[in-house]
mmCIF file of C-alpha atoms in Angstrom:
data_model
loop_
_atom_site.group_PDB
_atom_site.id
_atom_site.type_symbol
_atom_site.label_atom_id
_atom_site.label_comp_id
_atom_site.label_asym_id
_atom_site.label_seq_id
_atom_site.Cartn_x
_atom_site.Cartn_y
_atom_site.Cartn_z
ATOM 1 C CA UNK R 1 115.219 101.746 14.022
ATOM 2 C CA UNK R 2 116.559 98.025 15.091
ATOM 3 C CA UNK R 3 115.386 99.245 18.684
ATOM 4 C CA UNK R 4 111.811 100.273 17.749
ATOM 5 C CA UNK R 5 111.455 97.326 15.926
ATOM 6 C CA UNK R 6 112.305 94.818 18.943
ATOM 7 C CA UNK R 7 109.926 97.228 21.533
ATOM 8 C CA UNK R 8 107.413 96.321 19.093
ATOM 9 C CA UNK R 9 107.962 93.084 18.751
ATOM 10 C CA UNK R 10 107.954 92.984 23.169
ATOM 11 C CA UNK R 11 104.868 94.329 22.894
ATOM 12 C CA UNK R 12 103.383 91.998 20.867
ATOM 13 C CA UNK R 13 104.425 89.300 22.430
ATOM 14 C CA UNK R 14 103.138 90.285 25.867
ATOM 15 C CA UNK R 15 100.003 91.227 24.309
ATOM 16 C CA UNK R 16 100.172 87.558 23.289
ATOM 17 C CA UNK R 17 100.858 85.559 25.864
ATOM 18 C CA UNK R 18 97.607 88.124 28.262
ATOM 19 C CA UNK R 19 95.331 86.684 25.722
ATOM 20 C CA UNK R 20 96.311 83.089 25.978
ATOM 21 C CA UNK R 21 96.501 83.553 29.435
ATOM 22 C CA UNK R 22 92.854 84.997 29.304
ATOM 23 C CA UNK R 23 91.456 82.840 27.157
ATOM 24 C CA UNK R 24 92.408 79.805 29.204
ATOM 25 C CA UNK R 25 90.777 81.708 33.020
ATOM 26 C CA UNK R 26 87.589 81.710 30.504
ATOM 27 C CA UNK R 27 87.824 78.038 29.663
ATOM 28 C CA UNK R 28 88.332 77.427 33.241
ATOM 29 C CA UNK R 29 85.646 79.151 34.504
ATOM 30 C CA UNK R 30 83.438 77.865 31.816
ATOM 31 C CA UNK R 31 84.189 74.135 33.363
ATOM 32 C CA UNK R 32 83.411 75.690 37.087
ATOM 33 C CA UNK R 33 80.553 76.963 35.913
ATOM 34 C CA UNK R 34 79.212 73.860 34.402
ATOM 35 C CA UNK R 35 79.922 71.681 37.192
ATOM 36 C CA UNK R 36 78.425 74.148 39.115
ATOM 37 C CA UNK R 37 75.516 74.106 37.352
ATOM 38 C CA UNK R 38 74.907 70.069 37.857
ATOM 39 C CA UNK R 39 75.717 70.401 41.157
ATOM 40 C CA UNK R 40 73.017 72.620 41.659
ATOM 41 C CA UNK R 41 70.453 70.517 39.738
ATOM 42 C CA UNK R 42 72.000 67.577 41.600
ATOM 43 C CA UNK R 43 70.911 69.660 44.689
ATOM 44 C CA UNK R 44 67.521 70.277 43.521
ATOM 45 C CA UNK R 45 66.763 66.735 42.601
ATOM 46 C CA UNK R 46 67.721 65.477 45.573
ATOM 47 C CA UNK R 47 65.913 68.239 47.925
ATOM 48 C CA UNK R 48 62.588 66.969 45.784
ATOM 49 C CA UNK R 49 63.300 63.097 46.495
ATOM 50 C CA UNK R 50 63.493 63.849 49.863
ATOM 51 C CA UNK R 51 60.273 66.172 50.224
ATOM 52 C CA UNK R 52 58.406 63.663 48.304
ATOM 53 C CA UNK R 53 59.851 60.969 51.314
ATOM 54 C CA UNK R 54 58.924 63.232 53.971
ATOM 55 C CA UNK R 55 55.301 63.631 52.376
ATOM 56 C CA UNK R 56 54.995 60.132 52.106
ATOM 57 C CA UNK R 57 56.144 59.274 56.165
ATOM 58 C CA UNK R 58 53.912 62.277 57.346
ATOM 59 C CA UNK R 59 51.085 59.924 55.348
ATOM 60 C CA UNK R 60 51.641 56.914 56.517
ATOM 61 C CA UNK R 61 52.179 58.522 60.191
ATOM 62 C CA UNK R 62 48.639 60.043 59.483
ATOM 63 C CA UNK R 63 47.253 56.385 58.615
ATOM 64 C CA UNK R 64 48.737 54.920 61.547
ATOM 65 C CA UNK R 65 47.275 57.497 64.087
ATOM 66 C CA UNK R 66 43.870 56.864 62.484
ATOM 67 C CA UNK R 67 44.396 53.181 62.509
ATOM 68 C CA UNK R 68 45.479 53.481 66.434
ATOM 69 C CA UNK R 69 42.736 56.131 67.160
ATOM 70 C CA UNK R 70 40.065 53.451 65.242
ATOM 71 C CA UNK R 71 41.638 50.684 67.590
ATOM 72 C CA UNK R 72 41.559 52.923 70.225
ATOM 73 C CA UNK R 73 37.753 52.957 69.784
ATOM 74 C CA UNK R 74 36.765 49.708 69.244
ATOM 75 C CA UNK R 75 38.651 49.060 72.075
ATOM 76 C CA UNK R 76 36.807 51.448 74.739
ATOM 77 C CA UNK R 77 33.330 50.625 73.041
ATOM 78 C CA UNK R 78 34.431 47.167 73.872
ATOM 79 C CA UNK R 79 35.167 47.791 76.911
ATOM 80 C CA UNK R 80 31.987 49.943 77.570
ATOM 81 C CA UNK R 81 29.793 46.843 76.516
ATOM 82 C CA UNK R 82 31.759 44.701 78.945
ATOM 83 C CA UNK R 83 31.071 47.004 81.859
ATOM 84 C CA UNK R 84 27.416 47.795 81.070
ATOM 85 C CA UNK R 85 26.942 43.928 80.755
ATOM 86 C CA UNK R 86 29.037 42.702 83.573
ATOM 87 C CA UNK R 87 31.196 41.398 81.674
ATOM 88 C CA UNK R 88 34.833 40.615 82.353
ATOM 89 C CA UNK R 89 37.502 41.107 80.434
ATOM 90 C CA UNK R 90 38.448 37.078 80.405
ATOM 91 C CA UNK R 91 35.006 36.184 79.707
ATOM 92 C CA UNK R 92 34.758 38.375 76.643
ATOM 93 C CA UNK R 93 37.805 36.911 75.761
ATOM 94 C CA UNK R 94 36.611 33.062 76.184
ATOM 95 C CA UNK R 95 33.737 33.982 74.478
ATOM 96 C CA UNK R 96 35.131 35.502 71.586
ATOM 97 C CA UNK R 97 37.550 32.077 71.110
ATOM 98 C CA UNK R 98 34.120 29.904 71.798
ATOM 99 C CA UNK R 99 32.752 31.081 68.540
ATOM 100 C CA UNK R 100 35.910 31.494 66.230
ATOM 101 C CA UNK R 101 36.331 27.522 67.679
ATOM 102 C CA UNK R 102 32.679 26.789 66.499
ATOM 103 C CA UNK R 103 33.032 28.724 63.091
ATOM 104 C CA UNK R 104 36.199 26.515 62.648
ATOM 105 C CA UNK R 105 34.350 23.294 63.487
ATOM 106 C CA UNK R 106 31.392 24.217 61.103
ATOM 107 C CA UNK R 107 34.075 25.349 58.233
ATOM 108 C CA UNK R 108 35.417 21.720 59.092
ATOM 109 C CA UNK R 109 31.921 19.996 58.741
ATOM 110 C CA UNK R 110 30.971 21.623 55.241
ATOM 111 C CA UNK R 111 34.748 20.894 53.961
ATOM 112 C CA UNK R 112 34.376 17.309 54.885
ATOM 113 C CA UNK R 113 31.004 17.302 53.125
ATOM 114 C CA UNK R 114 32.096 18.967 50.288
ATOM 115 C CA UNK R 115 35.016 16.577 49.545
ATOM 116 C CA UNK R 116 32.768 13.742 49.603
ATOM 117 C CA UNK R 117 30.308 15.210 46.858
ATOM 118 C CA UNK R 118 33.378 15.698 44.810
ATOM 119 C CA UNK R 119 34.380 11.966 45.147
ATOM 120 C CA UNK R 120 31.091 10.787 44.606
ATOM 121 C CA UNK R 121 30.685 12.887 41.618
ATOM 122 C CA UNK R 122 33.823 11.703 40.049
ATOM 123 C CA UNK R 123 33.518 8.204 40.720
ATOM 124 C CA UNK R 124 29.812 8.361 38.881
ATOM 125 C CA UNK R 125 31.442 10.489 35.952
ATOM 126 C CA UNK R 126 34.118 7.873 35.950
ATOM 127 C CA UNK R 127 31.478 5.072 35.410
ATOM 128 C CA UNK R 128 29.579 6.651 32.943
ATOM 129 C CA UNK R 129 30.121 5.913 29.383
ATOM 130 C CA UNK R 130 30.989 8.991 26.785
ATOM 131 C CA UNK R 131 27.360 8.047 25.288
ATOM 132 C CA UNK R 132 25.304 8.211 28.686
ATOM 133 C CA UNK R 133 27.362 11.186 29.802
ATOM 134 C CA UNK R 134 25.257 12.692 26.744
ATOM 135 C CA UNK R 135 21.890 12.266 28.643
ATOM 136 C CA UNK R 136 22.882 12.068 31.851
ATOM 137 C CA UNK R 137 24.079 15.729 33.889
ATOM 138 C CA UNK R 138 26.082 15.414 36.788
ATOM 139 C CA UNK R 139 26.816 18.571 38.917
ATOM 140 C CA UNK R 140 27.686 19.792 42.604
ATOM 141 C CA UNK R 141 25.044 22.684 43.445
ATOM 142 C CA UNK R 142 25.049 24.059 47.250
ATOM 143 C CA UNK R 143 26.376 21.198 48.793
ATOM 144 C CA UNK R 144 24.217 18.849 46.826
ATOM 145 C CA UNK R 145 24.974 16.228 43.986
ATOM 146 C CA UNK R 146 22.532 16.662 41.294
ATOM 147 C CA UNK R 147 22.209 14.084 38.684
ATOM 148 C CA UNK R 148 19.807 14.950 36.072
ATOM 149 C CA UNK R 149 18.697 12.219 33.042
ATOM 150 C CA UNK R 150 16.540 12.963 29.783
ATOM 151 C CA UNK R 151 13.272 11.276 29.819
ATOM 152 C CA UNK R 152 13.794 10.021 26.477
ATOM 153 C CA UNK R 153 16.460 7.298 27.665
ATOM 154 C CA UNK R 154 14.485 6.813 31.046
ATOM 155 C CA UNK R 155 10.958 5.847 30.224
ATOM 156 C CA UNK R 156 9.289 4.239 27.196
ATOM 157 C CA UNK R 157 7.541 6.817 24.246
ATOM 158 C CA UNK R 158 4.699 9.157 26.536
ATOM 159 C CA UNK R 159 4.971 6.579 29.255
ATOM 160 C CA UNK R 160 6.262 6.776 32.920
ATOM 161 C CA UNK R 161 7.534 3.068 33.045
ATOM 162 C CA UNK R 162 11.406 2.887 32.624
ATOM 163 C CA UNK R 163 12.785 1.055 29.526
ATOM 164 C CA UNK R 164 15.536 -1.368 29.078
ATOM 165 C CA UNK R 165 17.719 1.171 27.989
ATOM 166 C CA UNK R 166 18.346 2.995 31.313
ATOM 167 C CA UNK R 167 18.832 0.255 32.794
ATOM 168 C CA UNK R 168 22.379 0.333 32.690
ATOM 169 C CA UNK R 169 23.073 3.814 33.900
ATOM 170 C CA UNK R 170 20.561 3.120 36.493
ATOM 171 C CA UNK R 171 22.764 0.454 37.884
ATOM 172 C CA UNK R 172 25.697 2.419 38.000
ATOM 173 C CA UNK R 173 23.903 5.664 39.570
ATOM 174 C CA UNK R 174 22.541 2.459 42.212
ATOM 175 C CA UNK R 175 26.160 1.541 42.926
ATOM 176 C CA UNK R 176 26.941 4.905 43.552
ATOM 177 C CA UNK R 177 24.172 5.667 46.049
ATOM 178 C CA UNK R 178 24.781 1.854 47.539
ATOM 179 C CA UNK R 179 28.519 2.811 48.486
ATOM 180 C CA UNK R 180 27.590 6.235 49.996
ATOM 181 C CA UNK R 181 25.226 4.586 52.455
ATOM 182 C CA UNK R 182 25.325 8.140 54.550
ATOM 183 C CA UNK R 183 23.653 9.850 51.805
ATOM 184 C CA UNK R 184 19.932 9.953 51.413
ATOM 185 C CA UNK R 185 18.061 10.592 47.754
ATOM 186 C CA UNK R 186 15.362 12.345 46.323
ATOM 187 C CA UNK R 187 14.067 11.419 42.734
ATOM 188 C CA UNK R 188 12.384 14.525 41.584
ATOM 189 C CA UNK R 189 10.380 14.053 38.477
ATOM 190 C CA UNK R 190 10.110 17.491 35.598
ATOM 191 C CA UNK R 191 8.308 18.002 32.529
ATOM 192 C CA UNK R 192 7.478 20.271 29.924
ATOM 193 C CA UNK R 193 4.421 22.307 29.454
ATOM 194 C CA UNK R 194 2.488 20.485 27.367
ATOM 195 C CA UNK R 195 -0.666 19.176 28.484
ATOM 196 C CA UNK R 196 -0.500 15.461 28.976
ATOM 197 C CA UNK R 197 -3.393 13.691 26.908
ATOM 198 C CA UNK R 198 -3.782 10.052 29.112
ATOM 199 C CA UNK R 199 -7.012 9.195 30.582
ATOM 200 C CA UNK R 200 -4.800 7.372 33.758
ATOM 201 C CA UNK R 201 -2.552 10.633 33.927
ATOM 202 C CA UNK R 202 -4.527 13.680 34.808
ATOM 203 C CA UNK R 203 -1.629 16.715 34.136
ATOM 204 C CA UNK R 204 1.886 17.058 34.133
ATOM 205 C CA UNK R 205 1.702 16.741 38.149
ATOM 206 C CA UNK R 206 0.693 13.585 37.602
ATOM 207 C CA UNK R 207 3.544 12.785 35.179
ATOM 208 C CA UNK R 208 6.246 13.810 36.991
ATOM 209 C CA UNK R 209 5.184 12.160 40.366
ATOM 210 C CA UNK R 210 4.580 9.049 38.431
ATOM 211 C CA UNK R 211 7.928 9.099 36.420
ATOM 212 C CA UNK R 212 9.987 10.158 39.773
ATOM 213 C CA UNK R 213 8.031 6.886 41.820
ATOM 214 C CA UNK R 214 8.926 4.208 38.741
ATOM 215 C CA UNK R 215 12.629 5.282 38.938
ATOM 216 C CA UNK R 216 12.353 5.092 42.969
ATOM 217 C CA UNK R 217 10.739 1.812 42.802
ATOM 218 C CA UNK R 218 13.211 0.423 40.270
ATOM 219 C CA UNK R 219 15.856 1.284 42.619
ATOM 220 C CA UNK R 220 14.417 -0.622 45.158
ATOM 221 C CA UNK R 221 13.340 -3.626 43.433
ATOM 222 C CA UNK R 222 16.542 -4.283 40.637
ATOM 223 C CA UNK R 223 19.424 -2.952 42.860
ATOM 224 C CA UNK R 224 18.294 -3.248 46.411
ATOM 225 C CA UNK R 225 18.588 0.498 47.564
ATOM 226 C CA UNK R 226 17.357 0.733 51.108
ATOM 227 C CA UNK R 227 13.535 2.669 50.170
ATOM 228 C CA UNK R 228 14.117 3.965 53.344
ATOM 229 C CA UNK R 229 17.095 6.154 51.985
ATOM 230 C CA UNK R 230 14.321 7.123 49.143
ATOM 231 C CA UNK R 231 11.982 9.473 48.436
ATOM 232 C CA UNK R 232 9.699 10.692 45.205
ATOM 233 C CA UNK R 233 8.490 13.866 44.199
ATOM 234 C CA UNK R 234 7.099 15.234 41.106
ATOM 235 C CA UNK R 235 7.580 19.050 40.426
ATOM 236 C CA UNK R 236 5.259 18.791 36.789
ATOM 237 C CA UNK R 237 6.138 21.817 34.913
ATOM 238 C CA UNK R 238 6.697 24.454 37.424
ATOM 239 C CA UNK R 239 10.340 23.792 37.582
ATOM 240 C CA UNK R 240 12.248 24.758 34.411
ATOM 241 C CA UNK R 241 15.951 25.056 33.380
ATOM 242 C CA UNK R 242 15.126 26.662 29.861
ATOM 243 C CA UNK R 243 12.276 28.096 28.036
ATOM 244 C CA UNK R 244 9.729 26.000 26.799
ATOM 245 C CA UNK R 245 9.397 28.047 23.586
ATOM 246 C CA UNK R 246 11.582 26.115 21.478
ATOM 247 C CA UNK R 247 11.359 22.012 21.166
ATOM 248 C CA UNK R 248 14.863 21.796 22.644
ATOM 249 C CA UNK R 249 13.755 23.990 25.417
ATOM 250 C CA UNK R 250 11.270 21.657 26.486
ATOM 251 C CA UNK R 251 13.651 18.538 25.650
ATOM 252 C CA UNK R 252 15.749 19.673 28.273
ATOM 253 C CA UNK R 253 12.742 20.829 30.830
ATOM 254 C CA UNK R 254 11.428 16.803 30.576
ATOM 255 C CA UNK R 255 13.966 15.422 32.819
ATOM 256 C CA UNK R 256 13.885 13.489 36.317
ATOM 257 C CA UNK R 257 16.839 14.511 38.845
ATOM 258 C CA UNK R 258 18.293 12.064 41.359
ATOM 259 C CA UNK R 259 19.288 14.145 44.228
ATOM 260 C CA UNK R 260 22.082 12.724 46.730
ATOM 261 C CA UNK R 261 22.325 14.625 49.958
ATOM 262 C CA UNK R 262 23.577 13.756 53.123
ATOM 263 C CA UNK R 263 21.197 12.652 55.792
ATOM 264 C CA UNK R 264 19.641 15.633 57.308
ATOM 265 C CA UNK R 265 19.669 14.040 61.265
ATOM 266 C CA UNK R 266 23.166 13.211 60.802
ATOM 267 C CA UNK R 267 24.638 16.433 59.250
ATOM 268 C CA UNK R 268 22.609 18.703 62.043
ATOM 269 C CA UNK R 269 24.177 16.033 64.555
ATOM 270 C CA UNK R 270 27.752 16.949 63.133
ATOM 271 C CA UNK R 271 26.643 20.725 63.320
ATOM 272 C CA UNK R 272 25.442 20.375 66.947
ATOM 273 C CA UNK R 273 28.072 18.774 68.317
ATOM 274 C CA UNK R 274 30.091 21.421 70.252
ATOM 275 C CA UNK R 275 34.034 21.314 69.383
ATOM 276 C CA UNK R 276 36.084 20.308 72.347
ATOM 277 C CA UNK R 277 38.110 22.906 74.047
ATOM 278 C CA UNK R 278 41.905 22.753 73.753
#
């Protein structure tokens, strides 16, 4: 009896320690087959990074065999162009550098120009009062300083003779075109389009040429401006900045513009002149 008993209790025991042992190959392979598992994924992520790398090099290969095969092109129709014409190499060359020379001088000439019109503009704006800088416009258009006043503080009530009010911001605009001796001006007289009713004025043509001569005179006469540097032009109605439907439409349309722009002769001359070679 006492031996069954301890066969019995062998068995168990060896039954026992197989399923421990068992259970713990299953735990271990488990692990192995998780780390398996995210080593393939690992795998797979990096195989796609480096696909996507190759696609992108085989693109930019592609764009640099077109960019090469464009060059290529240009290059032979260059070439073709030179030979048809006679043309060396060298000379193309020289010629190409003669006009990227020029460009660079005429860059040069409208920079230069450019800068002064800025000074000019801010020394005027500088001068100006915060009550005339109300009526009076100052602005850089093209190349061209454009200063435009409201007839109401230029000329007397329907009149084209200037009052004692501008006189003051006439000065100043004077001083202004008396320092930039370079510069010539054009006083360009506008209106609205209401018919003028003045047996000496005739239409808003006449208006506006008359209005643009008084300030050009007055420039002469009061502040000594060279009238050589001077010239007056009336542009009547035909010129508007607004509609003339509304009475601040046409408020703003009755205006005379002083124009400062450098001296045509002397800016073609700066133009013309051909950059010396380095």
């Amino acid at each position: 009896m006492r031996k069954n008993v301890f066969i019995i209790s062998m068995l168990a025991g060896a039954v026992l320690l197989t399923s421990c042992a068992s259970k713990k190959d299953l735990e271990n392979c488990q692990n192995e087959k998780r780390e398996l598992i995210a080593d393939f994924q690992n795998t797979k992520e990096d195989l796609a990074a480096s696909r996507s790398r190759v696609a992108s090099l085989e693109e930019q290969l592609a764009q640099v065999q077109r960019d090469y095969a464009a060059l290529q092109g240009a290059l032979d129709k260059s070439l073709t162009n030179a030979n048809q014409n006679n043309i060396s190499i060298e000379k193309l060359v020289d010629q190409i550098n003669e006009s990227n020379q020029y460009i660079r001088h005429l860059v040069a000439v409208k920079t230069k120009s450019d800068s002064l019109n800025v000074v000019l503009t801010n020394n005027l704006t500088r001068s100006l009062s915060k009550e005339e800088l109300k009526e009076v416009d100052v602005q850089v258009l093209k190349g061209v300083v454009y200063i435009s006043l409201a007839d109401n503080m230029l000329y007397k009530s329907g009149s084209y003779e200037i009052n004692d009010r501008a006189a003051e911001t006439l000065s100043k605009i004077a001083k202004i075109i008396m320092d930039y001796s370079d510069y010539d001006v054009l006083v360009e007289g506008n209106t609205d389009n209401v018919p003028i009713m003045r047996e000496n004025i005739r239409n808003n043509w006449d208006l506006s040429c008359l209005r643009a001569s008084s300030v050009v005179q007055y420039l002469q006469e009061k502040y000594g401006v060279n009238p050589k540097r001077l010239t007056a032009g009336g542009r009547g109605e035909y010129n508007p900045v607004t509609s003339n439907d509304t009475n601040a439409g046409k408020m703003r349309n009755r205006r005379t513009q002083i124009i400062i722009t450098p001296k045509l002769d002397q800016f073609m001359e700066l133009i013309e002149q051909a950059p010396d070679k380095e």
